[in-house]
PDB file of C-alpha atoms in Angstrom:
ATOM      1  CA  UNK V   1    -175.914  56.341 -16.951  1.00  0.00           C
ATOM      2  CA  UNK V   2    -176.260  56.505 -20.737  1.00  0.00           C
ATOM      3  CA  UNK V   3    -176.250  60.026 -22.143  1.00  0.00           C
ATOM      4  CA  UNK V   4    -177.932  61.197 -25.320  1.00  0.00           C
ATOM      5  CA  UNK V   5    -174.928  62.579 -27.168  1.00  0.00           C
ATOM      6  CA  UNK V   6    -172.591  61.083 -29.721  1.00  0.00           C
ATOM      7  CA  UNK V   7    -169.495  59.337 -28.426  1.00  0.00           C
ATOM      8  CA  UNK V   8    -166.566  60.976 -30.199  1.00  0.00           C
ATOM      9  CA  UNK V   9    -163.834  58.482 -29.365  1.00  0.00           C
ATOM     10  CA  UNK V  10    -162.947  55.372 -31.325  1.00  0.00           C
ATOM     11  CA  UNK V  11    -162.174  52.412 -29.102  1.00  0.00           C
ATOM     12  CA  UNK V  12    -163.089  48.799 -28.492  1.00  0.00           C
ATOM     13  CA  UNK V  13    -165.781  49.572 -25.943  1.00  0.00           C
ATOM     14  CA  UNK V  14    -167.613  52.228 -27.933  1.00  0.00           C
ATOM     15  CA  UNK V  15    -171.395  51.935 -27.628  1.00  0.00           C
ATOM     16  CA  UNK V  16    -173.110  50.084 -30.443  1.00  0.00           C
ATOM     17  CA  UNK V  17    -176.086  52.462 -30.114  1.00  0.00           C
ATOM     18  CA  UNK V  18    -175.609  55.804 -31.870  1.00  0.00           C
ATOM     19  CA  UNK V  19    -175.909  58.788 -29.584  1.00  0.00           C
ATOM     20  CA  UNK V  20    -175.387  56.757 -26.424  1.00  0.00           C
ATOM     21  CA  UNK V  21    -172.297  56.449 -24.266  1.00  0.00           C
ATOM     22  CA  UNK V  22    -171.064  55.659 -20.777  1.00  0.00           C
ATOM     23  CA  UNK V  23    -169.571  59.044 -20.010  1.00  0.00           C
ATOM     24  CA  UNK V  24    -168.745  58.961 -16.315  1.00  0.00           C
ATOM     25  CA  UNK V  25    -166.767  55.829 -15.531  1.00  0.00           C
ATOM     26  CA  UNK V  26    -169.379  53.736 -13.743  1.00  0.00           C
ATOM     27  CA  UNK V  27    -168.464  50.806 -15.967  1.00  0.00           C
ATOM     28  CA  UNK V  28    -164.924  51.165 -14.570  1.00  0.00           C
ATOM     29  CA  UNK V  29    -166.288  51.247 -11.025  1.00  0.00           C
ATOM     30  CA  UNK V  30    -168.106  47.978 -11.655  1.00  0.00           C
ATOM     31  CA  UNK V  31    -164.963  46.391 -13.097  1.00  0.00           C
ATOM     32  CA  UNK V  32    -162.906  47.574 -10.111  1.00  0.00           C
ATOM     33  CA  UNK V  33    -165.385  46.172  -7.604  1.00  0.00           C
ATOM     34  CA  UNK V  34    -165.456  42.867  -9.482  1.00  0.00           C
ATOM     35  CA  UNK V  35    -161.677  42.884  -9.254  1.00  0.00           C
ATOM     36  CA  UNK V  36    -161.907  43.531  -5.512  1.00  0.00           C
ATOM     37  CA  UNK V  37    -164.368  40.640  -5.246  1.00  0.00           C
ATOM     38  CA  UNK V  38    -161.843  38.348  -6.918  1.00  0.00           C
ATOM     39  CA  UNK V  39    -159.080  39.466  -4.546  1.00  0.00           C
ATOM     40  CA  UNK V  40    -161.297  39.030  -1.483  1.00  0.00           C
ATOM     41  CA  UNK V  41    -162.394  35.604  -2.682  1.00  0.00           C
ATOM     42  CA  UNK V  42    -158.786  34.532  -3.168  1.00  0.00           C
ATOM     43  CA  UNK V  43    -158.058  35.673   0.420  1.00  0.00           C
ATOM     44  CA  UNK V  44    -161.364  34.601   1.927  1.00  0.00           C
ATOM     45  CA  UNK V  45    -159.683  32.469   4.600  1.00  0.00           C
ATOM     46  CA  UNK V  46    -157.879  35.571   5.884  1.00  0.00           C
ATOM     47  CA  UNK V  47    -161.036  37.676   6.250  1.00  0.00           C
ATOM     48  CA  UNK V  48    -161.957  38.403   9.844  1.00  0.00           C
ATOM     49  CA  UNK V  49    -165.511  39.498   9.215  1.00  0.00           C
ATOM     50  CA  UNK V  50    -168.086  40.040   6.475  1.00  0.00           C
ATOM     51  CA  UNK V  51    -167.606  42.239   3.415  1.00  0.00           C
ATOM     52  CA  UNK V  52    -170.663  43.470   1.484  1.00  0.00           C
ATOM     53  CA  UNK V  53    -170.099  44.558  -2.126  1.00  0.00           C
ATOM     54  CA  UNK V  54    -172.542  47.194  -3.369  1.00  0.00           C
ATOM     55  CA  UNK V  55    -173.019  47.556  -7.125  1.00  0.00           C
ATOM     56  CA  UNK V  56    -174.913  50.818  -6.986  1.00  0.00           C
ATOM     57  CA  UNK V  57    -177.314  51.711  -9.823  1.00  0.00           C
ATOM     58  CA  UNK V  58    -178.681  55.124 -10.735  1.00  0.00           C
ATOM     59  CA  UNK V  59    -175.879  57.310  -9.356  1.00  0.00           C
ATOM     60  CA  UNK V  60    -176.374  59.964 -12.020  1.00  0.00           C
ATOM     61  CA  UNK V  61    -180.028  60.466 -11.157  1.00  0.00           C
ATOM     62  CA  UNK V  62    -179.294  60.382  -7.438  1.00  0.00           C
ATOM     63  CA  UNK V  63    -181.669  57.574  -6.495  1.00  0.00           C
ATOM     64  CA  UNK V  64    -179.688  54.324  -6.571  1.00  0.00           C
ATOM     65  CA  UNK V  65    -178.085  54.460  -3.127  1.00  0.00           C
ATOM     66  CA  UNK V  66    -181.332  55.476  -1.436  1.00  0.00           C
ATOM     67  CA  UNK V  67    -183.181  52.539  -2.987  1.00  0.00           C
ATOM     68  CA  UNK V  68    -180.450  50.146  -1.898  1.00  0.00           C
ATOM     69  CA  UNK V  69    -180.626  51.485   1.667  1.00  0.00           C
ATOM     70  CA  UNK V  70    -184.408  51.068   1.656  1.00  0.00           C
ATOM     71  CA  UNK V  71    -183.974  47.490   0.405  1.00  0.00           C
ATOM     72  CA  UNK V  72    -181.756  46.701   3.400  1.00  0.00           C
ATOM     73  CA  UNK V  73    -178.431  46.486   1.538  1.00  0.00           C
ATOM     74  CA  UNK V  74    -176.499  48.160   4.358  1.00  0.00           C
ATOM     75  CA  UNK V  75    -178.360  46.713   7.332  1.00  0.00           C
ATOM     76  CA  UNK V  76    -175.807  45.662   9.983  1.00  0.00           C
ATOM     77  CA  UNK V  77    -172.971  47.403   8.085  1.00  0.00           C
ATOM     78  CA  UNK V  78    -170.718  49.405  10.417  1.00  0.00           C
ATOM     79  CA  UNK V  79    -168.362  51.073   7.910  1.00  0.00           C
ATOM     80  CA  UNK V  80    -168.611  51.806   4.205  1.00  0.00           C
ATOM     81  CA  UNK V  81    -166.218  52.952   1.462  1.00  0.00           C
ATOM     82  CA  UNK V  82    -166.971  54.259  -2.017  1.00  0.00           C
ATOM     83  CA  UNK V  83    -164.975  55.648  -4.938  1.00  0.00           C
ATOM     84  CA  UNK V  84    -165.188  57.445  -8.260  1.00  0.00           C
ATOM     85  CA  UNK V  85    -162.664  57.720 -11.078  1.00  0.00           C
ATOM     86  CA  UNK V  86    -161.325  61.158 -11.990  1.00  0.00           C
ATOM     87  CA  UNK V  87    -158.994  62.758 -14.542  1.00  0.00           C
ATOM     88  CA  UNK V  88    -157.999  65.263 -11.856  1.00  0.00           C
ATOM     89  CA  UNK V  89    -155.510  62.625 -10.640  1.00  0.00           C
ATOM     90  CA  UNK V  90    -153.017  60.593 -12.704  1.00  0.00           C
ATOM     91  CA  UNK V  91    -153.412  56.858 -13.030  1.00  0.00           C
ATOM     92  CA  UNK V  92    -151.887  55.196  -9.973  1.00  0.00           C
ATOM     93  CA  UNK V  93    -152.816  58.079  -7.659  1.00  0.00           C
ATOM     94  CA  UNK V  94    -155.725  58.130  -5.192  1.00  0.00           C
ATOM     95  CA  UNK V  95    -157.063  61.024  -3.165  1.00  0.00           C
ATOM     96  CA  UNK V  96    -159.603  62.231  -0.652  1.00  0.00           C
ATOM     97  CA  UNK V  97    -159.947  64.387   2.455  1.00  0.00           C
ATOM     98  CA  UNK V  98    -161.437  64.244   5.942  1.00  0.00           C
ATOM     99  CA  UNK V  99    -164.722  66.084   6.471  1.00  0.00           C
ATOM    100  CA  UNK V 100    -166.739  67.614   3.608  1.00  0.00           C
ATOM    101  CA  UNK V 101    -165.581  66.279   0.238  1.00  0.00           C
ATOM    102  CA  UNK V 102    -168.590  66.782  -2.058  1.00  0.00           C
ATOM    103  CA  UNK V 103    -171.430  69.264  -1.795  1.00  0.00           C
ATOM    104  CA  UNK V 104    -175.048  68.600  -1.012  1.00  0.00           C
ATOM    105  CA  UNK V 105    -177.073  69.114  -4.169  1.00  0.00           C
ATOM    106  CA  UNK V 106    -180.653  70.126  -4.834  1.00  0.00           C
ATOM    107  CA  UNK V 107    -182.601  71.087  -7.932  1.00  0.00           C
ATOM    108  CA  UNK V 108    -185.551  73.450  -8.156  1.00  0.00           C
ATOM    109  CA  UNK V 109    -188.154  74.373 -10.729  1.00  0.00           C
ATOM    110  CA  UNK V 110    -190.592  77.241 -10.300  1.00  0.00           C
ATOM    111  CA  UNK V 111    -193.682  78.066 -12.324  1.00  0.00           C
ATOM    112  CA  UNK V 112    -194.486  81.781 -12.077  1.00  0.00           C
ATOM    113  CA  UNK V 113    -198.028  82.613 -13.141  1.00  0.00           C
ATOM    114  CA  UNK V 114    -199.444  85.969 -14.219  1.00  0.00           C
ATOM    115  CA  UNK V 115    -201.967  87.007 -16.856  1.00  0.00           C
ATOM    116  CA  UNK V 116    -201.150  86.864 -20.553  1.00  0.00           C
ATOM    117  CA  UNK V 117    -201.968  89.456 -23.143  1.00  0.00           C
ATOM    118  CA  UNK V 118    -200.719  91.482 -26.094  1.00  0.00           C
ATOM    119  CA  UNK V 119    -197.193  92.878 -25.756  1.00  0.00           C
ATOM    120  CA  UNK V 120    -198.354  96.249 -27.119  1.00  0.00           C
ATOM    121  CA  UNK V 121    -200.659  96.804 -24.133  1.00  0.00           C
ATOM    122  CA  UNK V 122    -198.645  95.445 -21.161  1.00  0.00           C
ATOM    123  CA  UNK V 123    -200.786  97.300 -18.599  1.00  0.00           C
ATOM    124  CA  UNK V 124    -203.653  94.894 -19.353  1.00  0.00           C
ATOM    125  CA  UNK V 125    -201.490  91.907 -18.406  1.00  0.00           C
ATOM    126  CA  UNK V 126    -199.563  90.656 -15.395  1.00  0.00           C
ATOM    127  CA  UNK V 127    -196.154  89.856 -16.826  1.00  0.00           C
ATOM    128  CA  UNK V 128    -194.614  86.611 -15.490  1.00  0.00           C
ATOM    129  CA  UNK V 129    -191.458  87.097 -17.611  1.00  0.00           C
ATOM    130  CA  UNK V 130    -190.658  90.318 -15.761  1.00  0.00           C
ATOM    131  CA  UNK V 131    -191.380  88.610 -12.440  1.00  0.00           C
ATOM    132  CA  UNK V 132    -189.169  85.653 -13.333  1.00  0.00           C
ATOM    133  CA  UNK V 133    -186.364  88.011 -14.372  1.00  0.00           C
ATOM    134  CA  UNK V 134    -186.539  89.700 -10.971  1.00  0.00           C
ATOM    135  CA  UNK V 135    -186.506  86.305  -9.273  1.00  0.00           C
ATOM    136  CA  UNK V 136    -183.309  85.279 -11.094  1.00  0.00           C
ATOM    137  CA  UNK V 137    -181.520  88.435  -9.956  1.00  0.00           C
ATOM    138  CA  UNK V 138    -182.844  88.192  -6.378  1.00  0.00           C
ATOM    139  CA  UNK V 139    -181.681  84.590  -6.028  1.00  0.00           C
ATOM    140  CA  UNK V 140    -178.068  85.710  -6.533  1.00  0.00           C
ATOM    141  CA  UNK V 141    -178.195  87.636  -3.249  1.00  0.00           C
ATOM    142  CA  UNK V 142    -178.631  84.403  -1.278  1.00  0.00           C
ATOM    143  CA  UNK V 143    -174.941  83.622  -1.707  1.00  0.00           C
ATOM    144  CA  UNK V 144    -173.514  87.121  -2.080  1.00  0.00           C
ATOM    145  CA  UNK V 145    -175.368  88.665   0.867  1.00  0.00           C
ATOM    146  CA  UNK V 146    -176.746  85.929   3.122  1.00  0.00           C
ATOM    147  CA  UNK V 147    -174.053  83.241   3.177  1.00  0.00           C
ATOM    148  CA  UNK V 148    -170.924  83.384   5.311  1.00  0.00           C
ATOM    149  CA  UNK V 149    -168.133  84.331   2.859  1.00  0.00           C
ATOM    150  CA  UNK V 150    -166.042  81.516   4.345  1.00  0.00           C
ATOM    151  CA  UNK V 151    -168.728  78.905   3.571  1.00  0.00           C
ATOM    152  CA  UNK V 152    -168.831  77.883  -0.084  1.00  0.00           C
ATOM    153  CA  UNK V 153    -172.324  77.838  -1.600  1.00  0.00           C
ATOM    154  CA  UNK V 154    -173.799  77.938  -5.105  1.00  0.00           C
ATOM    155  CA  UNK V 155    -177.212  78.948  -6.446  1.00  0.00           C
ATOM    156  CA  UNK V 156    -177.382  78.761 -10.242  1.00  0.00           C
ATOM    157  CA  UNK V 157    -180.395  79.307 -12.498  1.00  0.00           C
ATOM    158  CA  UNK V 158    -179.950  77.201 -15.630  1.00  0.00           C
ATOM    159  CA  UNK V 159    -183.387  77.265 -17.218  1.00  0.00           C
ATOM    160  CA  UNK V 160    -185.705  80.126 -18.252  1.00  0.00           C
ATOM    161  CA  UNK V 161    -188.769  79.487 -20.391  1.00  0.00           C
ATOM    162  CA  UNK V 162    -191.644  81.818 -21.103  1.00  0.00           C
ATOM    163  CA  UNK V 163    -193.924  82.128 -24.081  1.00  0.00           C
ATOM    164  CA  UNK V 164    -193.266  81.537 -27.750  1.00  0.00           C
ATOM    165  CA  UNK V 165    -194.381  84.598 -29.722  1.00  0.00           C
ATOM    166  CA  UNK V 166    -192.537  87.928 -29.880  1.00  0.00           C
ATOM    167  CA  UNK V 167    -195.705  89.969 -29.424  1.00  0.00           C
ATOM    168  CA  UNK V 168    -197.475  87.988 -26.684  1.00  0.00           C
ATOM    169  CA  UNK V 169    -197.014  88.178 -22.935  1.00  0.00           C
ATOM    170  CA  UNK V 170    -197.463  84.575 -21.726  1.00  0.00           C
ATOM    171  CA  UNK V 171    -199.606  83.397 -18.848  1.00  0.00           C
ATOM    172  CA  UNK V 172    -196.626  81.815 -17.112  1.00  0.00           C
ATOM    173  CA  UNK V 173    -192.844  81.486 -17.090  1.00  0.00           C
ATOM    174  CA  UNK V 174    -190.707  78.645 -15.749  1.00  0.00           C
ATOM    175  CA  UNK V 175    -187.249  78.847 -14.230  1.00  0.00           C
ATOM    176  CA  UNK V 176    -185.065  76.101 -12.803  1.00  0.00           C
ATOM    177  CA  UNK V 177    -181.610  75.446 -11.470  1.00  0.00           C
ATOM    178  CA  UNK V 178    -179.468  73.931  -8.766  1.00  0.00           C
ATOM    179  CA  UNK V 179    -178.066  74.799  -5.342  1.00  0.00           C
ATOM    180  CA  UNK V 180    -175.039  73.359  -3.547  1.00  0.00           C
ATOM    181  CA  UNK V 181    -173.567  73.577  -0.051  1.00  0.00           C
ATOM    182  CA  UNK V 182    -171.069  71.658   2.112  1.00  0.00           C
ATOM    183  CA  UNK V 183    -173.078  71.634   5.359  1.00  0.00           C
ATOM    184  CA  UNK V 184    -176.482  70.117   6.046  1.00  0.00           C
ATOM    185  CA  UNK V 185    -177.562  73.258   7.917  1.00  0.00           C
ATOM    186  CA  UNK V 186    -176.531  75.571   5.091  1.00  0.00           C
ATOM    187  CA  UNK V 187    -178.107  73.281   2.520  1.00  0.00           C
ATOM    188  CA  UNK V 188    -181.518  73.304   4.214  1.00  0.00           C
ATOM    189  CA  UNK V 189    -181.345  77.065   4.782  1.00  0.00           C
ATOM    190  CA  UNK V 190    -180.649  77.597   1.081  1.00  0.00           C
ATOM    191  CA  UNK V 191    -183.614  75.412   0.158  1.00  0.00           C
ATOM    192  CA  UNK V 192    -185.944  77.377   2.442  1.00  0.00           C
ATOM    193  CA  UNK V 193    -184.703  80.763   1.233  1.00  0.00           C
ATOM    194  CA  UNK V 194    -184.919  79.824  -2.456  1.00  0.00           C
ATOM    195  CA  UNK V 195    -188.621  79.123  -2.068  1.00  0.00           C
ATOM    196  CA  UNK V 196    -189.203  82.259   0.014  1.00  0.00           C
ATOM    197  CA  UNK V 197    -187.437  84.506  -2.508  1.00  0.00           C
ATOM    198  CA  UNK V 198    -189.216  83.026  -5.523  1.00  0.00           C
ATOM    199  CA  UNK V 199    -192.679  83.331  -3.962  1.00  0.00           C
ATOM    200  CA  UNK V 200    -192.130  86.797  -2.459  1.00  0.00           C
ATOM    201  CA  UNK V 201    -190.398  88.318  -5.481  1.00  0.00           C
ATOM    202  CA  UNK V 202    -193.141  86.996  -7.763  1.00  0.00           C
ATOM    203  CA  UNK V 203    -195.741  88.564  -5.489  1.00  0.00           C
ATOM    204  CA  UNK V 204    -194.019  91.948  -5.844  1.00  0.00           C
ATOM    205  CA  UNK V 205    -194.935  91.736  -9.536  1.00  0.00           C
ATOM    206  CA  UNK V 206    -198.499  90.512  -8.783  1.00  0.00           C
ATOM    207  CA  UNK V 207    -197.697  86.952  -9.841  1.00  0.00           C
ATOM    208  CA  UNK V 208    -198.107  83.646  -8.075  1.00  0.00           C
ATOM    209  CA  UNK V 209    -195.371  81.009  -7.851  1.00  0.00           C
ATOM    210  CA  UNK V 210    -195.119  77.292  -7.106  1.00  0.00           C
ATOM    211  CA  UNK V 211    -191.701  75.784  -6.376  1.00  0.00           C
ATOM    212  CA  UNK V 212    -190.846  72.099  -6.907  1.00  0.00           C
ATOM    213  CA  UNK V 213    -187.652  70.657  -5.391  1.00  0.00           C
ATOM    214  CA  UNK V 214    -188.174  67.220  -6.934  1.00  0.00           C
ATOM    215  CA  UNK V 215    -188.482  68.182 -10.591  1.00  0.00           C
ATOM    216  CA  UNK V 216    -187.752  65.245 -12.860  1.00  0.00           C
ATOM    217  CA  UNK V 217    -187.855  62.861  -9.918  1.00  0.00           C
ATOM    218  CA  UNK V 218    -184.451  63.970  -8.629  1.00  0.00           C
ATOM    219  CA  UNK V 219    -184.025  63.687  -4.842  1.00  0.00           C
ATOM    220  CA  UNK V 220    -182.160  66.141  -2.625  1.00  0.00           C
ATOM    221  CA  UNK V 221    -178.650  64.833  -1.968  1.00  0.00           C
ATOM    222  CA  UNK V 222    -176.926  65.723   1.314  1.00  0.00           C
ATOM    223  CA  UNK V 223    -173.202  66.592   1.433  1.00  0.00           C
ATOM    224  CA  UNK V 224    -170.666  63.767   1.320  1.00  0.00           C
ATOM    225  CA  UNK V 225    -168.727  64.076   4.585  1.00  0.00           C
ATOM    226  CA  UNK V 226    -165.877  61.684   5.349  1.00  0.00           C
ATOM    227  CA  UNK V 227    -165.274  60.189   8.772  1.00  0.00           C
ATOM    228  CA  UNK V 228    -161.945  61.433  10.169  1.00  0.00           C
ATOM    229  CA  UNK V 229    -161.142  57.969  11.558  1.00  0.00           C
ATOM    230  CA  UNK V 230    -161.837  56.237   8.242  1.00  0.00           C
ATOM    231  CA  UNK V 231    -159.820  58.870   6.399  1.00  0.00           C
ATOM    232  CA  UNK V 232    -156.828  58.035   8.580  1.00  0.00           C
ATOM    233  CA  UNK V 233    -157.440  54.380   7.706  1.00  0.00           C
ATOM    234  CA  UNK V 234    -157.630  55.289   4.006  1.00  0.00           C
ATOM    235  CA  UNK V 235    -154.315  57.163   4.191  1.00  0.00           C
ATOM    236  CA  UNK V 236    -152.529  54.242   5.831  1.00  0.00           C
ATOM    237  CA  UNK V 237    -153.954  51.641   3.441  1.00  0.00           C
ATOM    238  CA  UNK V 238    -153.340  53.804   0.372  1.00  0.00           C
ATOM    239  CA  UNK V 239    -149.712  54.387   1.366  1.00  0.00           C
ATOM    240  CA  UNK V 240    -149.210  50.616   1.563  1.00  0.00           C
ATOM    241  CA  UNK V 241    -151.157  49.891  -1.642  1.00  0.00           C
ATOM    242  CA  UNK V 242    -150.098  52.601  -4.113  1.00  0.00           C
ATOM    243  CA  UNK V 243    -147.190  54.193  -2.239  1.00  0.00           C
ATOM    244  CA  UNK V 244    -147.162  57.250   0.023  1.00  0.00           C
ATOM    245  CA  UNK V 245    -146.131  59.512  -2.867  1.00  0.00           C
ATOM    246  CA  UNK V 246    -149.269  58.575  -4.794  1.00  0.00           C
ATOM    247  CA  UNK V 247    -151.712  59.564  -2.038  1.00  0.00           C
ATOM    248  CA  UNK V 248    -153.438  62.973  -2.069  1.00  0.00           C
ATOM    249  CA  UNK V 249    -154.818  63.082   1.470  1.00  0.00           C
ATOM    250  CA  UNK V 250    -155.929  66.719   1.505  1.00  0.00           C
ATOM    251  CA  UNK V 251    -157.830  67.239  -1.729  1.00  0.00           C
ATOM    252  CA  UNK V 252    -159.854  70.421  -2.050  1.00  0.00           C
ATOM    253  CA  UNK V 253    -163.611  69.922  -1.640  1.00  0.00           C
ATOM    254  CA  UNK V 254    -165.612  69.770  -4.866  1.00  0.00           C
ATOM    255  CA  UNK V 255    -169.021  71.322  -5.620  1.00  0.00           C
ATOM    256  CA  UNK V 256    -170.030  68.164  -7.451  1.00  0.00           C
ATOM    257  CA  UNK V 257    -172.328  65.794  -5.582  1.00  0.00           C
ATOM    258  CA  UNK V 258    -172.636  62.058  -5.093  1.00  0.00           C
ATOM    259  CA  UNK V 259    -175.533  59.954  -3.863  1.00  0.00           C
ATOM    260  CA  UNK V 260    -173.042  57.906  -1.839  1.00  0.00           C
ATOM    261  CA  UNK V 261    -174.185  60.451   0.766  1.00  0.00           C
ATOM    262  CA  UNK V 262    -177.379  58.389   1.118  1.00  0.00           C
ATOM    263  CA  UNK V 263    -175.216  55.482   2.283  1.00  0.00           C
ATOM    264  CA  UNK V 264    -173.447  57.851   4.691  1.00  0.00           C
ATOM    265  CA  UNK V 265    -176.743  58.801   6.305  1.00  0.00           C
ATOM    266  CA  UNK V 266    -177.454  55.122   6.946  1.00  0.00           C
ATOM    267  CA  UNK V 267    -173.844  54.241   7.884  1.00  0.00           C
ATOM    268  CA  UNK V 268    -172.259  57.303   9.567  1.00  0.00           C
ATOM    269  CA  UNK V 269    -168.791  55.689   9.538  1.00  0.00           C
ATOM    270  CA  UNK V 270    -168.235  56.288   5.820  1.00  0.00           C
ATOM    271  CA  UNK V 271    -165.495  57.367   3.437  1.00  0.00           C
ATOM    272  CA  UNK V 272    -165.428  58.327  -0.238  1.00  0.00           C
ATOM    273  CA  UNK V 273    -162.293  58.716  -2.352  1.00  0.00           C
ATOM    274  CA  UNK V 274    -161.108  59.223  -5.926  1.00  0.00           C
ATOM    275  CA  UNK V 275    -159.090  56.919  -8.174  1.00  0.00           C
ATOM    276  CA  UNK V 276    -156.979  58.665 -10.803  1.00  0.00           C
ATOM    277  CA  UNK V 277    -157.377  57.769 -14.482  1.00  0.00           C
ATOM    278  CA  UNK V 278    -155.491  60.624 -16.152  1.00  0.00           C
ATOM    279  CA  UNK V 279    -153.157  59.267 -18.818  1.00  0.00           C
ATOM    280  CA  UNK V 280    -152.229  61.415 -21.814  1.00  0.00           C
ATOM    281  CA  UNK V 281    -150.873  58.429 -23.740  1.00  0.00           C
ATOM    282  CA  UNK V 282    -154.178  56.546 -23.381  1.00  0.00           C
ATOM    283  CA  UNK V 283    -156.199  59.663 -24.240  1.00  0.00           C
ATOM    284  CA  UNK V 284    -157.772  59.749 -20.797  1.00  0.00           C
ATOM    285  CA  UNK V 285    -157.672  63.520 -20.245  1.00  0.00           C
ATOM    286  CA  UNK V 286    -161.289  64.663 -20.683  1.00  0.00           C
ATOM    287  CA  UNK V 287    -163.682  65.265 -17.801  1.00  0.00           C
ATOM    288  CA  UNK V 288    -166.652  63.045 -17.126  1.00  0.00           C
ATOM    289  CA  UNK V 289    -169.740  63.775 -19.243  1.00  0.00           C
ATOM    290  CA  UNK V 290    -167.592  64.839 -22.178  1.00  0.00           C
ATOM    291  CA  UNK V 291    -168.194  63.018 -25.489  1.00  0.00           C
ATOM    292  CA  UNK V 292    -164.403  62.468 -25.514  1.00  0.00           C
ATOM    293  CA  UNK V 293    -164.343  60.823 -22.066  1.00  0.00           C
ATOM    294  CA  UNK V 294    -162.526  57.524 -21.833  1.00  0.00           C
ATOM    295  CA  UNK V 295    -161.107  55.448 -18.989  1.00  0.00           C
ATOM    296  CA  UNK V 296    -157.477  54.420 -18.744  1.00  0.00           C
ATOM    297  CA  UNK V 297    -157.843  50.696 -18.134  1.00  0.00           C
ATOM    298  CA  UNK V 298    -154.466  50.758 -16.400  1.00  0.00           C
ATOM    299  CA  UNK V 299    -156.282  52.301 -13.434  1.00  0.00           C
ATOM    300  CA  UNK V 300    -158.525  49.264 -12.876  1.00  0.00           C
ATOM    301  CA  UNK V 301    -156.053  47.269 -10.733  1.00  0.00           C
ATOM    302  CA  UNK V 302    -155.489  50.265  -8.453  1.00  0.00           C
ATOM    303  CA  UNK V 303    -159.192  50.639  -7.679  1.00  0.00           C
ATOM    304  CA  UNK V 304    -159.626  46.897  -7.157  1.00  0.00           C
ATOM    305  CA  UNK V 305    -156.610  46.665  -4.853  1.00  0.00           C
ATOM    306  CA  UNK V 306    -157.632  49.739  -2.864  1.00  0.00           C
ATOM    307  CA  UNK V 307    -161.156  48.507  -2.182  1.00  0.00           C
ATOM    308  CA  UNK V 308    -160.020  45.003  -1.242  1.00  0.00           C
ATOM    309  CA  UNK V 309    -157.248  46.322   1.013  1.00  0.00           C
ATOM    310  CA  UNK V 310    -159.513  48.841   2.735  1.00  0.00           C
ATOM    311  CA  UNK V 311    -161.981  46.084   3.638  1.00  0.00           C
ATOM    312  CA  UNK V 312    -159.442  43.468   4.724  1.00  0.00           C
ATOM    313  CA  UNK V 313    -157.346  45.783   6.874  1.00  0.00           C
ATOM    314  CA  UNK V 314    -160.417  47.406   8.441  1.00  0.00           C
ATOM    315  CA  UNK V 315    -161.642  43.995   9.600  1.00  0.00           C
ATOM    316  CA  UNK V 316    -158.184  43.065  10.851  1.00  0.00           C
ATOM    317  CA  UNK V 317    -157.962  46.279  12.861  1.00  0.00           C
ATOM    318  CA  UNK V 318    -161.413  45.793  14.365  1.00  0.00           C
ATOM    319  CA  UNK V 319    -160.446  42.255  15.340  1.00  0.00           C
ATOM    320  CA  UNK V 320    -157.295  43.509  17.086  1.00  0.00           C
ATOM    321  CA  UNK V 321    -159.254  46.197  18.927  1.00  0.00           C
ATOM    322  CA  UNK V 322    -162.039  43.829  20.066  1.00  0.00           C
ATOM    323  CA  UNK V 323    -161.904  42.945  23.780  1.00  0.00           C
ATOM    324  CA  UNK V 324    -160.817  39.356  24.497  1.00  0.00           C
ATOM    325  CA  UNK V 325    -161.637  37.267  27.543  1.00  0.00           C
ATOM    326  CA  UNK V 326    -158.631  36.501  29.685  1.00  0.00           C
ATOM    327  CA  UNK V 327    -157.780  32.850  30.295  1.00  0.00           C
TER     328      UNK V 327
END
């Protein structure tokens, strides 16, 4: 995705459009998958099945994978792997975990409506700013008082807009934010409770409220949960490809989200992992979405080799496990 901020690194691949940059590494993902395609093509006579390569668009807005699923891209696919580059791991290192890896993610926007009027006579108005302020505070109790302390969850309000003049109570106020959770059950409960709290707390202050969970066209993304069997496969392949010492097989889960989860819903046997790009010498030390973000191109062969090896060895294993007629 191209972001509207100025790229603050000087390098060969800097955007030619001012204020635009590729700040997350999806160009590297494409290059890695093209590299995997080359490897698979060179070894096509050794393949014992079909490999589908998915060049996923729109990851940042959370809609690309879903559209590909709807278009039939993963029909008849029985296992699927995906990756993302990260500066959390050095170049040459890969990592993942079994079970929940990335959180489910939702966004919400609520319009809280009252009755505007002059700030000097507040009793003649119904103040939506006060109602919205109460809503923001009440939403914090969903994690602190309703969630199991052992289950990580996040509810964060990031937007608060109401009125424009210092002496006028507006007719409405708008708040918005995000919520995250590692289980589908917890994620849907959070969604339900966010709406209930916003509507009920607004009513306490005599205001109405409408909640939108698809503001800006963003879909709800379920958690990214790795198959235990495919994670074992990933560990074995990674040890052979990059060396056992360069495999982080028990990474901590991350509250970030990934619409690879849409593929996982369609193909339950799924696995997502990270490819390290941290390299101080190359200047690859800044997190994604930073104007200083850059990819260490030395990481490209590792991603290409991992994806090609995961596919080839998976097909070989399935072929060995397939029942054969006795002569």
